[in-house]
Coordinates of C-alpha atoms and ligand atoms in Angstrom, one line a residue:
M1 CA 0.1 0.0 -0.2
S2 CA 1.1 3.3 -0.8
A3 CA 2.8 5.7 2.6
S4 CA 0.6 8.6 1.2
P5 CA -1.2 10.1 4.3
P6 CA -4.6 9.0 5.0
L7 CA -5.6 12.9 5.3
P8 CA -6.4 15.1 2.6
L9 CA -4.6 18.7 3.0
P10 CA -7.5 21.6 2.8
P11 CA -8.3 23.2 -0.5
H12 CA -6.3 26.9 -0.8
T13 CA -9.0 29.0 0.2
L14 CA -7.0 32.0 1.2
P15 CA -7.6 35.5 -0.2
R16 CA -5.5 35.2 -3.4
S17 CA -2.8 37.4 -3.8
R18 CA -3.0 39.9 -6.5
H19 CA -0.4 38.1 -8.7
P20 CA -2.0 37.2 -12.1
Q21 CA -0.6 33.9 -12.1
N22 CA -1.7 32.7 -9.1
D23 CA -2.6 29.5 -10.2
Q24 CA 0.2 27.3 -10.2
N25 CA -1.1 24.3 -12.0
A26 CA -2.7 26.4 -15.1
P27 CA -0.7 26.3 -17.7
W28 CA 0.8 29.7 -18.6
I29 CA -0.2 31.4 -21.8
P30 CA 2.0 34.1 -22.3
T31 CA 0.4 37.6 -23.4
P32 CA 0.8 38.2 -27.0
Q33 CA 2.4 41.9 -26.0
L34 CA 5.0 39.3 -24.2
L35 CA 4.9 37.0 -27.1
S36 CA 6.0 40.0 -29.5
E37 CA 8.8 40.8 -27.1
Y38 CA 10.2 38.0 -26.5
P39 CA 9.2 34.9 -28.7
F40 CA 11.4 32.1 -27.0
L41 CA 8.7 32.5 -24.3
R42 CA 6.0 30.2 -26.2
H43 CA 8.8 27.1 -25.7
I44 CA 7.9 26.8 -21.5
R45 CA 5.0 25.4 -22.3
S46 CA 6.3 22.7 -24.0
C47 CA 9.9 22.4 -21.5
N48 CA 10.3 18.9 -20.8
S49 CA 13.9 18.7 -19.4
I50 CA 16.5 20.6 -17.3
K51 CA 18.3 21.4 -20.1
H52 CA 15.3 22.7 -22.1
L53 CA 14.8 24.9 -19.2
K54 CA 18.6 26.3 -19.1
Q55 CA 18.4 27.3 -22.7
I56 CA 14.9 29.2 -22.0
H57 CA 16.9 30.6 -19.5
A58 CA 19.8 31.8 -20.9
Q59 CA 17.6 33.3 -23.6
S60 CA 15.9 35.0 -21.1
I61 CA 19.0 36.7 -19.6
A62 CA 20.5 37.7 -23.0
S63 CA 17.2 39.5 -23.9
G64 CA 16.4 41.3 -20.4
A65 CA 13.1 39.2 -20.2
I66 CA 14.5 37.6 -16.7
H67 CA 13.9 41.0 -14.9
D68 CA 10.0 40.7 -15.8
N69 CA 9.1 38.7 -12.3
F70 CA 6.2 36.9 -14.5
V71 CA 8.8 35.4 -16.7
A72 CA 11.4 34.9 -14.0
S73 CA 8.4 33.0 -11.9
R74 CA 7.7 30.5 -14.7
I75 CA 11.2 29.6 -15.2
L76 CA 11.5 29.1 -11.6
S77 CA 8.2 27.4 -11.7
F78 CA 9.4 24.7 -13.7
A79 CA 12.4 24.2 -11.7
A80 CA 10.9 24.1 -7.9
L81 CA 7.6 21.8 -9.0
S82 CA 7.7 19.8 -12.3
P83 CA 9.1 16.0 -11.6
N84 CA 11.8 16.5 -14.3
G85 CA 13.1 20.2 -12.8
S86 CA 15.8 20.6 -10.1
L87 CA 15.5 22.2 -6.9
P88 CA 19.2 23.4 -6.6
Y89 CA 18.7 25.2 -9.9
A90 CA 15.4 26.8 -8.8
R91 CA 17.0 28.4 -5.6
H92 CA 20.2 29.6 -8.1
L93 CA 17.6 31.3 -10.2
F94 CA 15.9 32.8 -7.2
D95 CA 19.0 34.2 -6.3
Q96 CA 19.4 35.5 -9.7
I97 CA 16.3 37.5 -9.8
P98 CA 16.8 41.0 -8.7
K99 CA 13.5 41.6 -6.9
P100 CA 11.9 38.8 -6.3
D101 CA 8.3 38.8 -4.9
A102 CA 6.7 36.9 -2.2
F103 CA 4.8 34.9 -5.1
I104 CA 8.1 33.5 -6.2
A105 CA 9.3 32.7 -2.9
N106 CA 6.4 30.8 -2.4
T107 CA 6.9 28.8 -5.4
L108 CA 10.0 27.6 -4.2
I109 CA 8.8 26.9 -0.7
R110 CA 6.5 24.9 -2.4
G111 CA 8.9 22.7 -4.2
Y112 CA 11.1 22.4 -1.3
T113 CA 8.0 21.1 1.0
S114 CA 6.8 18.4 -1.8
G115 CA 10.6 17.5 -2.4
P116 CA 12.7 15.3 -0.5
C117 CA 14.1 17.4 2.3
P118 CA 11.0 19.5 3.4
I119 CA 13.3 21.2 6.2
D120 CA 15.2 23.0 2.9
A121 CA 11.4 24.9 3.1
L122 CA 12.0 26.3 6.7
L123 CA 15.5 27.2 6.3
F124 CA 14.8 29.1 3.2
Y125 CA 11.8 30.9 5.0
I126 CA 14.6 31.9 7.3
H127 CA 16.6 33.1 4.5
I128 CA 13.6 35.5 3.7
L129 CA 13.2 36.6 6.8
E130 CA 16.1 38.3 7.8
S131 CA 15.8 39.7 3.9
S132 CA 14.0 42.9 3.0
L133 CA 11.3 40.6 1.4
R134 CA 7.8 40.0 2.9
L135 CA 6.0 36.7 2.5
D136 CA 2.4 36.5 2.5
A137 CA 0.0 34.1 4.4
H138 CA 0.3 31.6 1.4
A139 CA 3.4 30.3 2.8
I140 CA 2.4 29.6 6.2
P141 CA 0.4 26.5 4.9
L142 CA 3.3 25.4 3.0
L143 CA 5.4 25.5 6.1
L144 CA 3.3 24.1 8.2
K145 CA 3.1 21.0 5.7
A146 CA 6.8 20.8 6.0
C147 CA 6.7 20.8 9.8
S148 CA 3.9 17.7 9.3
E149 CA 6.3 16.1 6.9
I150 CA 9.6 16.2 9.1
P151 CA 7.6 15.8 11.8
S152 CA 8.7 19.0 14.2
L153 CA 6.6 20.1 16.7
P154 CA 9.5 23.0 17.4
L155 CA 9.7 24.5 14.1
G156 CA 5.5 24.0 13.9
R157 CA 5.3 26.2 16.9
A158 CA 7.7 28.7 15.7
I159 CA 5.1 28.9 12.4
H160 CA 2.0 28.9 14.7
S161 CA 3.7 32.1 16.6
H162 CA 4.3 33.8 13.2
V163 CA 0.8 33.3 12.3
F164 CA -0.5 35.3 15.2
K165 CA 2.4 37.6 14.8
F166 CA 1.5 38.7 11.4
G167 CA -2.4 38.7 12.2
W168 CA -3.7 35.7 10.2
G169 CA -4.9 33.8 12.9
S170 CA -8.5 34.1 11.8
H171 CA -8.3 32.6 8.7
I172 CA -10.3 29.3 8.8
P173 CA -7.7 27.6 6.2
L174 CA -4.8 28.4 8.3
L175 CA -6.4 27.1 11.5
N176 CA -7.1 23.8 9.9
Y177 CA -3.8 23.7 8.5
L178 CA -2.7 24.4 12.5
V179 CA -4.7 21.5 13.4
Y180 CA -3.2 19.4 10.6
M181 CA 0.4 20.3 11.8
Y182 CA -0.2 19.7 15.5
S183 CA -2.0 16.1 15.2
S184 CA 0.9 15.1 12.5
C185 CA 3.6 15.9 15.2
G186 CA 1.6 14.2 18.1
S187 CA 0.5 17.3 20.0
I188 CA -3.0 16.0 19.7
D189 CA -4.2 18.2 22.8
S190 CA -2.8 21.3 20.8
A191 CA -4.8 20.1 17.8
E192 CA -7.9 19.6 19.9
L193 CA -7.2 22.8 21.4
I194 CA -7.2 25.0 18.4
F195 CA -10.3 22.9 17.1
S196 CA -12.3 23.7 19.8
R197 CA -11.8 27.3 19.9
M198 CA -12.8 27.7 16.3
T199 CA -15.7 29.4 15.8
E200 CA -16.0 28.9 12.2
F201 CA -15.5 25.8 9.9
D202 CA -14.9 25.1 6.6
D203 CA -15.8 21.7 4.8
A204 CA -12.2 20.4 5.7
S205 CA -12.0 21.2 9.4
W206 CA -14.0 18.2 10.5
N207 CA -12.2 16.1 8.5
I208 CA -8.9 17.0 9.3
M209 CA -9.6 17.0 13.2
V210 CA -11.1 13.2 12.4
G211 CA -7.9 12.4 10.4
G212 CA -5.7 13.7 13.3
Y213 CA -7.6 11.6 16.1
L214 CA -6.5 9.0 13.6
K215 CA -3.2 9.7 13.2
C216 CA -2.7 9.5 16.9
G217 CA -4.3 6.5 17.1
L218 CA -7.6 7.8 19.0
F219 CA -10.0 5.6 17.1
E220 CA -13.2 6.1 20.0
A221 CA -12.5 9.8 19.7
A222 CA -12.3 10.0 15.8
R223 CA -15.3 7.7 15.2
R224 CA -17.6 10.0 17.6
L225 CA -16.5 13.2 16.1
F226 CA -17.1 11.6 12.4
D227 CA -20.6 10.7 13.2
E228 CA -21.2 13.8 14.7
T229 CA -20.3 15.8 11.8
L230 CA -23.6 16.6 10.2
E231 CA -22.3 16.9 6.4
R232 CA -20.1 13.9 5.6
D233 CA -18.8 14.0 2.4
V234 CA -17.1 11.7 0.7
V235 CA -13.7 12.8 1.9
S236 CA -15.2 12.4 5.3
W237 CA -15.7 8.7 4.9
S238 CA -12.4 8.4 3.3
V239 CA -10.6 9.8 6.1
M240 CA -12.4 7.7 8.0
I241 CA -12.2 4.1 6.5
N242 CA -8.6 4.7 4.9
G243 CA -7.7 5.5 8.8
Y244 CA -9.4 2.3 10.2
V245 CA -7.8 0.2 7.0
Q246 CA -4.2 1.8 7.8
S247 CA -4.6 0.7 11.6
S248 CA -5.7 -3.0 10.8
F249 CA -9.3 -2.4 11.7
F250 CA -10.4 -4.1 8.5
K251 CA -14.1 -5.2 9.9
E252 CA -14.7 -1.5 11.2
A253 CA -13.9 -0.5 7.7
L254 CA -15.9 -2.7 6.0
E255 CA -18.9 -2.1 8.2
L256 CA -18.6 1.5 7.6
F257 CA -18.4 1.0 4.0
R258 CA -21.5 -0.4 4.2
K259 CA -22.8 2.6 6.3
M260 CA -21.4 5.0 3.3
L261 CA -23.5 3.3 0.6
V262 CA -26.6 3.1 2.7
E263 CA -26.4 6.4 2.9
K264 CA -26.0 6.8 -0.8
V265 CA -22.6 8.5 -0.5
E266 CA -20.3 7.3 -3.9
P267 CA -17.2 5.9 -2.8
N268 CA -14.1 7.1 -4.6
E269 CA -11.0 5.3 -5.5
S270 CA -9.4 6.1 -2.4
V271 CA -12.2 4.4 -0.7
L272 CA -12.1 1.3 -2.7
V273 CA -8.6 0.9 -2.7
N274 CA -8.8 1.0 0.8
V275 CA -11.9 -1.2 1.4
L276 CA -10.2 -4.1 -1.0
S277 CA -6.9 -4.1 1.3
A278 CA -9.5 -4.6 3.8
C279 CA -10.8 -7.9 2.0
A280 CA -7.8 -8.8 1.1
H281 CA -6.5 -8.9 4.7
L282 CA -9.7 -10.7 5.9
G283 CA -10.1 -12.9 3.1
A284 CA -13.5 -11.3 2.4
M285 CA -13.5 -12.6 -1.2
E286 CA -17.4 -12.2 -1.9
Q287 CA -17.1 -8.6 -0.6
G288 CA -14.4 -8.0 -2.7
K289 CA -16.0 -9.2 -5.5
W290 CA -18.9 -7.4 -4.7
I291 CA -16.9 -4.2 -5.2
E292 CA -15.5 -5.3 -8.3
G293 CA -19.0 -5.6 -9.7
Y294 CA -19.9 -1.9 -8.4
V295 CA -17.1 -0.9 -10.1
T296 CA -18.2 -2.7 -13.1
K297 CA -22.0 -1.3 -12.7
K298 CA -20.9 2.3 -11.9
N299 CA -18.5 2.3 -15.0
V300 CA -16.2 3.8 -12.7
G301 CA -13.3 2.4 -14.8
V302 CA -10.2 -0.2 -13.4
T303 CA -7.6 2.4 -13.0
V304 CA -4.0 0.8 -12.4
R305 CA -4.4 1.4 -8.8
L306 CA -8.0 -0.2 -8.4
G307 CA -6.9 -3.0 -10.9
T308 CA -3.5 -3.9 -8.7
A309 CA -6.0 -3.6 -5.5
L310 CA -8.2 -6.2 -6.8
V311 CA -5.4 -8.4 -8.1
D312 CA -3.9 -8.1 -4.7
M313 CA -7.4 -9.4 -3.1
Y314 CA -8.3 -12.0 -5.3
S315 CA -4.4 -13.3 -4.7
K316 CA -4.5 -12.7 -0.8
C317 CA -8.2 -15.0 -1.3
G318 CA -6.2 -17.7 -2.6
C319 CA -8.0 -17.1 -6.1
V320 CA -5.6 -16.6 -8.2
E321 CA -7.4 -17.6 -11.3
R322 CA -9.5 -14.3 -11.0
A323 CA -6.5 -12.4 -10.1
L324 CA -4.8 -13.6 -13.3
E325 CA -8.1 -12.6 -15.3
V326 CA -8.2 -9.1 -13.8
F327 CA -4.5 -8.5 -14.5
N328 CA -4.6 -9.5 -18.0
E329 CA -7.9 -7.4 -18.4
M330 CA -5.8 -4.3 -17.4
K331 CA -5.1 -1.6 -20.2
E332 CA -2.2 -0.3 -18.2
K333 CA 0.2 -1.6 -15.8
N334 CA 2.8 -0.2 -14.2
V335 CA 5.4 -1.9 -11.7
L336 CA 3.2 -2.1 -8.7
A337 CA 0.7 -4.1 -10.7
W338 CA 3.4 -6.5 -11.8
S339 CA 4.7 -6.9 -8.8
A340 CA 1.0 -7.8 -6.9
M341 CA 0.7 -10.4 -9.8
I342 CA 4.3 -11.9 -9.5
G343 CA 3.7 -11.7 -5.3
G344 CA 0.1 -13.4 -5.8
L345 CA 1.3 -16.1 -7.5
A346 CA 4.1 -17.0 -5.2
I347 CA 2.1 -17.0 -2.0
N348 CA -0.2 -19.2 -3.8
G349 CA 2.6 -21.8 -4.7
H350 CA 3.1 -21.0 -8.1
G351 CA 6.4 -20.4 -8.0
E352 CA 7.5 -21.0 -11.9
D353 CA 4.7 -19.1 -12.9
A354 CA 5.3 -16.0 -11.0
L355 CA 8.9 -16.3 -12.3
R356 CA 7.6 -16.2 -15.9
L357 CA 5.7 -13.5 -15.2
F358 CA 8.7 -11.7 -14.4
S359 CA 10.5 -12.0 -17.2
Q360 CA 7.6 -11.2 -19.2
M361 CA 7.4 -8.0 -17.0
E362 CA 11.3 -7.3 -18.0
M363 CA 10.2 -8.0 -21.5
H364 CA 8.0 -5.3 -21.8
G365 CA 10.2 -2.8 -20.4
V366 CA 8.9 -2.5 -17.3
R367 CA 11.8 -2.1 -14.0
A368 CA 11.5 -4.3 -11.3
N369 CA 12.2 -2.8 -7.9
N370 CA 12.2 -3.9 -4.4
V371 CA 8.8 -5.1 -4.3
T372 CA 8.9 -7.2 -7.3
F373 CA 12.3 -8.9 -5.9
V374 CA 10.1 -9.9 -2.7
G375 CA 7.8 -11.6 -4.6
V376 CA 10.4 -13.3 -7.0
L377 CA 12.2 -14.5 -3.8
N378 CA 9.1 -15.7 -2.2
A379 CA 8.2 -17.6 -5.5
C380 CA 11.7 -19.2 -5.0
S381 CA 11.4 -20.4 -1.6
H382 CA 7.8 -21.5 -1.7
S383 CA 8.8 -23.9 -4.7
R384 CA 12.3 -24.5 -3.4
L385 CA 14.1 -23.0 -6.4
V386 CA 17.2 -22.6 -4.5
D387 CA 19.5 -22.1 -7.5
E388 CA 17.3 -19.6 -9.0
G389 CA 16.9 -17.8 -5.6
S390 CA 20.4 -17.3 -5.2
I391 CA 20.9 -15.9 -8.8
Y392 CA 17.9 -13.6 -8.3
F393 CA 19.4 -12.3 -5.3
D394 CA 22.5 -11.2 -6.8
S395 CA 21.1 -9.8 -9.8
M396 CA 19.5 -7.2 -7.2
T397 CA 22.5 -5.2 -7.0
K398 CA 24.9 -6.4 -9.9
V399 CA 21.9 -5.9 -12.8
Y400 CA 19.1 -4.0 -11.0
G401 CA 21.4 -1.7 -8.9
L402 CA 18.6 -2.0 -5.7
K403 CA 19.8 -2.3 -2.3
P404 CA 18.3 -5.7 -0.9
N405 CA 16.4 -4.5 2.4
I406 CA 16.0 -6.8 5.3
Q407 CA 12.8 -8.3 3.9
H408 CA 14.9 -9.6 0.7
Y409 CA 17.1 -11.3 3.5
C410 CA 14.5 -12.7 5.2
C411 CA 13.3 -14.4 2.1
M412 CA 16.6 -15.7 1.5
V413 CA 17.1 -17.4 5.0
D414 CA 13.5 -18.7 4.6
L415 CA 14.6 -20.2 0.9
Y416 CA 17.6 -21.8 2.1
G417 CA 16.1 -22.9 5.6
R418 CA 13.2 -24.6 3.7
A419 CA 15.5 -26.5 1.4
G420 CA 17.2 -27.8 4.2
L421 CA 20.5 -25.6 3.8
L422 CA 20.1 -24.5 7.5
D423 CA 24.4 -24.0 7.4
R424 CA 23.7 -21.3 4.5
A425 CA 20.5 -19.6 6.0
Q426 CA 22.9 -18.8 9.1
E427 CA 25.1 -17.3 6.6
V428 CA 22.8 -15.3 5.3
I429 CA 22.0 -13.9 8.9
K430 CA 25.6 -13.2 9.7
S431 CA 26.2 -11.5 6.1
M432 CA 23.5 -9.0 6.4
P433 CA 24.3 -5.2 7.0
M434 CA 21.3 -4.7 9.2
E435 CA 20.8 -6.4 12.9
P436 CA 18.0 -9.3 12.0
N437 CA 14.6 -9.1 13.2
S438 CA 12.4 -11.1 14.5
A439 CA 11.0 -12.1 10.9
V440 CA 14.4 -13.2 9.9
W441 CA 14.9 -15.4 13.4
G442 CA 11.5 -16.7 12.8
A443 CA 12.2 -18.1 9.1
L444 CA 14.9 -19.8 10.5
A445 CA 13.1 -21.2 13.9
N446 CA 10.5 -22.3 11.1
A447 CA 13.3 -24.1 9.0
C448 CA 14.6 -25.7 12.4
R449 CA 10.8 -27.0 12.9
I450 CA 10.7 -28.5 9.3
H451 CA 13.9 -30.2 9.2
G452 CA 14.1 -31.4 12.9
N453 CA 17.1 -29.7 14.1
A454 CA 15.8 -29.1 17.9
Q455 CA 19.4 -27.8 19.2
L456 CA 19.8 -25.2 16.5
G457 CA 15.9 -24.5 17.1
E458 CA 16.4 -24.2 20.4
R459 CA 18.7 -21.6 20.2
V460 CA 16.8 -19.5 17.9
G461 CA 13.8 -20.0 19.7
K462 CA 15.6 -18.5 22.6
Q463 CA 16.8 -15.7 20.7
L464 CA 13.6 -14.6 19.6
L465 CA 12.1 -14.7 22.9
E466 CA 15.0 -12.1 24.1
L467 CA 13.7 -10.2 21.2
E468 CA 10.2 -9.9 21.7
P469 CA 9.6 -11.0 25.7
D470 CA 5.7 -9.8 25.3
H471 CA 5.0 -12.0 22.2
S472 CA 2.8 -14.7 23.2
G473 CA 3.8 -16.7 19.8
R474 CA 7.8 -16.5 20.7
Y475 CA 6.5 -18.9 23.8
V476 CA 4.6 -21.2 22.1
L477 CA 7.5 -21.7 19.7
L478 CA 9.9 -22.7 22.1
S479 CA 7.5 -24.4 24.1
N480 CA 6.9 -26.5 20.5
I481 CA 10.5 -27.1 20.3
Y482 CA 10.7 -28.2 24.0
A483 CA 7.6 -30.3 24.0
A484 CA 8.7 -32.1 20.6
E485 CA 11.9 -33.4 22.5
G486 CA 9.8 -34.1 25.6
K487 CA 11.5 -31.4 28.0
W488 CA 8.5 -31.0 29.8
S489 CA 10.3 -29.4 32.6
D490 CA 11.5 -26.6 30.2
V491 CA 7.7 -26.2 29.1
A492 CA 6.7 -25.9 32.3
V493 CA 9.5 -23.2 33.1
L494 CA 8.6 -21.3 30.1
R495 CA 5.0 -21.5 31.0
R496 CA 5.5 -19.9 34.3
E497 CA 8.0 -16.9 33.0
M498 CA 5.2 -16.2 30.6
K499 CA 2.4 -16.2 33.5
E500 CA 4.9 -13.9 35.2
R501 CA 5.2 -11.4 32.6
G502 CA 1.3 -11.4 32.2
V503 CA 1.9 -12.4 28.4
S504 CA -1.5 -14.5 27.4
K505 CA -1.6 -16.6 24.7
T506 CA -2.6 -15.0 21.0
P507 CA -6.2 -17.2 20.7
G508 CA -6.1 -18.8 17.3
C509 CA -8.7 -17.4 15.4
S510 CA -10.1 -17.9 11.8
F511 CA -12.5 -16.1 9.6
I512 CA -14.8 -17.7 6.8
D513 CA -16.5 -15.3 4.6
L514 CA -19.7 -16.9 3.5
K515 CA -22.0 -15.4 1.0
G516 CA -20.4 -11.9 1.8
T517 CA -21.0 -12.1 5.8
I518 CA -17.7 -12.9 7.7
H519 CA -17.7 -15.3 10.6
E520 CA -14.9 -15.4 13.0
F521 CA -14.2 -18.3 15.2
I522 CA -11.7 -18.5 18.3
A523 CA -10.3 -21.9 19.3
G524 CA -12.7 -23.5 21.6
D525 CA -15.6 -20.8 21.3
N526 CA -19.0 -21.5 21.5
S527 CA -20.4 -18.3 20.5
H528 CA -21.5 -18.8 17.2
P529 CA -25.7 -18.6 16.9
Q530 CA -24.8 -22.4 14.8
S531 CA -22.4 -23.3 17.8
Q532 CA -24.6 -26.6 18.2
E533 CA -24.5 -27.5 14.7
I534 CA -21.0 -26.9 14.4
Y535 CA -20.1 -29.3 17.5
A536 CA -22.2 -31.9 16.3
K537 CA -20.6 -31.7 12.7
L538 CA -16.9 -31.6 14.7
E539 CA -18.2 -35.1 16.4
D540 CA -19.0 -36.4 12.8
I541 CA -15.9 -35.4 11.1
S542 CA -13.8 -36.7 13.9
K543 CA -15.5 -40.3 13.5
E544 CA -15.2 -40.3 9.4
L545 CA -11.3 -38.9 10.0
K546 CA -11.0 -41.7 12.1
L547 CA -12.4 -44.2 10.1
A548 CA -10.1 -43.2 7.0
G549 CA -7.1 -43.8 9.3
H550 CA -6.4 -40.4 10.8
T551 CA -4.8 -40.2 14.4
P552 CA -4.8 -37.1 15.7
N553 CA -1.1 -35.5 16.1
T554 CA -1.0 -33.8 19.4
S555 CA 2.4 -32.9 19.5
A556 CA 1.1 -29.2 18.7
V557 CA -0.5 -29.0 21.9
L558 CA 1.7 -27.2 24.5
L559 CA -0.6 -28.0 27.5
D560 CA 0.6 -31.0 29.5
M561 CA -2.8 -32.7 29.9
D562 CA -3.7 -36.4 29.3
E563 CA -4.3 -37.6 25.7
E564 CA -7.5 -37.6 25.4
E565 CA -8.2 -34.1 26.6
K566 CA -5.2 -33.0 24.1
Q567 CA -7.5 -34.7 21.3
T568 CA -10.5 -32.6 22.1
A569 CA -8.6 -29.3 22.0
L570 CA -7.2 -29.5 18.7
Y571 CA -10.7 -30.4 17.5
H572 CA -11.4 -27.2 18.9
H573 CA -8.9 -25.3 17.1
S574 CA -10.4 -22.3 15.1
E575 CA -10.0 -23.7 11.7
K576 CA -11.7 -27.0 12.5
L577 CA -14.6 -24.9 13.8
A578 CA -14.7 -22.6 10.7
I579 CA -14.2 -25.7 8.3
A580 CA -17.5 -27.5 10.2
F581 CA -19.4 -24.2 9.6
G582 CA -18.3 -24.2 6.1
L583 CA -19.5 -27.7 5.8
I584 CA -22.6 -27.0 7.1
N585 CA -23.7 -24.0 5.2
S586 CA -21.8 -24.2 1.6
D587 CA -23.6 -25.8 -1.8
P588 CA -22.3 -29.2 -2.4
G589 CA -18.9 -29.1 -4.3
A590 CA -18.1 -25.6 -3.2
T591 CA -14.6 -24.2 -2.6
I592 CA -14.4 -23.3 1.4
R593 CA -11.8 -19.9 2.0
I594 CA -10.7 -19.7 5.5
T595 CA -8.5 -17.1 7.1
K596 CA -6.2 -17.9 10.0
N597 CA -4.3 -15.6 12.0
L598 CA -1.6 -18.3 13.2
R599 CA 0.4 -21.1 11.4
V600 CA -1.8 -24.1 10.8
C601 CA -0.6 -26.8 12.9
E602 CA 0.2 -30.3 11.6
D603 CA -2.4 -31.8 12.8
C604 CA -5.2 -29.4 11.1
H605 CA -3.3 -29.6 8.3
A606 CA -3.3 -33.5 8.2
A607 CA -7.0 -33.6 8.9
T608 CA -8.4 -31.0 6.3
K609 CA -6.5 -32.9 3.8
M610 CA -8.3 -35.9 4.7
I611 CA -11.9 -33.7 5.0
S612 CA -11.3 -32.4 1.5
R613 CA -11.1 -35.8 -0.1
I614 CA -14.2 -37.1 2.2
Y615 CA -16.6 -34.1 2.1
K616 CA -15.5 -33.8 -1.9
H617 CA -14.8 -29.8 -0.8
E618 CA -12.0 -27.8 -2.2
I619 CA -10.7 -26.0 1.0
V620 CA -8.4 -22.9 0.8
V621 CA -6.7 -21.9 3.9
R622 CA -4.3 -18.8 4.2
D623 CA -2.4 -18.8 7.2
R624 CA 0.0 -16.1 8.8
I625 CA 2.5 -17.3 5.8
R626 CA 1.3 -18.9 3.2
F627 CA -1.5 -20.2 1.3
H628 CA -2.7 -24.0 1.6
H629 CA -4.8 -25.4 -1.2
F630 CA -6.7 -28.9 -0.1
K631 CA -7.8 -30.9 -2.8
D632 CA -8.7 -34.3 -2.9
G633 CA -6.8 -35.3 0.3
S634 CA -3.6 -33.5 -0.6
C635 CA -2.4 -30.2 -0.1
S636 CA -0.5 -27.2 -2.5
C637 CA 2.5 -26.9 -0.3
M638 CA 3.2 -30.3 -0.5
D639 CA 3.5 -30.9 3.2
F640 CA 6.2 -28.1 3.3
W641 CA 5.0 -25.0 5.3
Ligands
ZN701 ZN1 -4.6 -26.8 14.6
ZN702 ZN1 -0.5 -27.5 3.4

């Protein structure tokens, strides 16, 4: 997902300065009088490189046109704001203008604010304060935005004091920007104070305060204010929905989206993309499908962003066929779209197809980026293409000039680890230029589990526990390693430690999307209205499985209870509840799709394989790490996960 802030900036509604070329985005049409004087000015509109701009600049110096501030501002505007421009060149131009005005200075501030170093905007502002030039109120929103981007509360406070010093404290848009700046800098109290003292508001004011709460993690306050907002437009809804999604409140996001449609507000692209991302996380394919239908019906047109979100959603719901169809139908594809499809094929176990698509992407002249390579390396890892993986990893630096990040190293540890090359996996960890994080150690620990290397597993497990002493999964992992070795006294010590630290075990939780409604099951839970039927079905399944020769594998149960109790606990794992529910309510032969928050245990894996054969349903389970497509008694992961 893009890293853009969820909050739209308020539109410019400050009193316009008297500068005739006020609108930065409108193409500049030189007046006939200017054109007859300086014919080269007609080239400014078609200028597309800094080289071309330098020629125009030279001509404007030779002809004396540069002394006209209109002309100077247009040349500087290209250098400062165009993607092909150059901020140092813009600054060089500015320093050469004999009498720059506030408009020209603001253009440069705008360039700095949206450039790679927003702090330069503030340094330039200080430079201007020391000169004779007086800026107008238009500079302030830009400077506050720069403070928000950095983010720097002390600098933001300094600009705030200038708002009052220069008597601009009653402009609503400026107050909006102050609320935006304070919340972006984490000072929600100051933001609230300004908001509460505002006597007048514009359309943006409420949305900015709601967005401010969301940014500071105050979801209840955000929702309260959102519910109180009388005139909610599509921006209000998108602030709230996108805020939920970006903070992983996916169910809440979908509920709010439904409410939005009930209130007959048409969603925009950003809402649709975010809601699709929520569906992807929840594995809510029915709802995702509905959104695709909505896009088609409304004739919104599948943009690259929407298409990519659909590809991602279908892939993460385990429906790679539909993801491919959407991908092939997309008229325009950028690197993000290709990467989404490559990654989607990879996590669904179609490693070779993912690599084929990668070469197609190169043939289309699209250059791979870091995201693409996560997909490519994942593809190699899940399909056990060890040599290919090493070659691709090397090519990142040697051919593509990319610097591998921790995710890529993690893929390599996983690649070697799965293949049983534990020494090479450890070498990768030693050679990493950064500190290995828990994902890297986790990949190695998983490899130890798969290949039964208890000694190394124990060491890595302890390392992980040290790194994340409050993460229940780390205790469970180490407990399982001890349990597999029969070291029950160590299991007991660990359990005591866990209790003393107040860490509670993350309950296993599975979602199933049935005809557009998400049903959630927690291990051992009986809160579902169909609970009785579900447990009856589980009995049924258990009998069928026994007849088919399945013996429950209790090594995954960490509690030291007797065998029979362990078996019952196993049968109440959340995915088994979800499967039973799915079997009761699905049409014959329909695919059952389940999303789980933890890794599937060995017993559930073996049982699900058999269930897919006995009950003749394809069952797709997405666990924390990968997909399992269970069909006719086998799984797409080839029992290797
Ligand atoms: Zn299980
Ligand atoms: Zn599997």
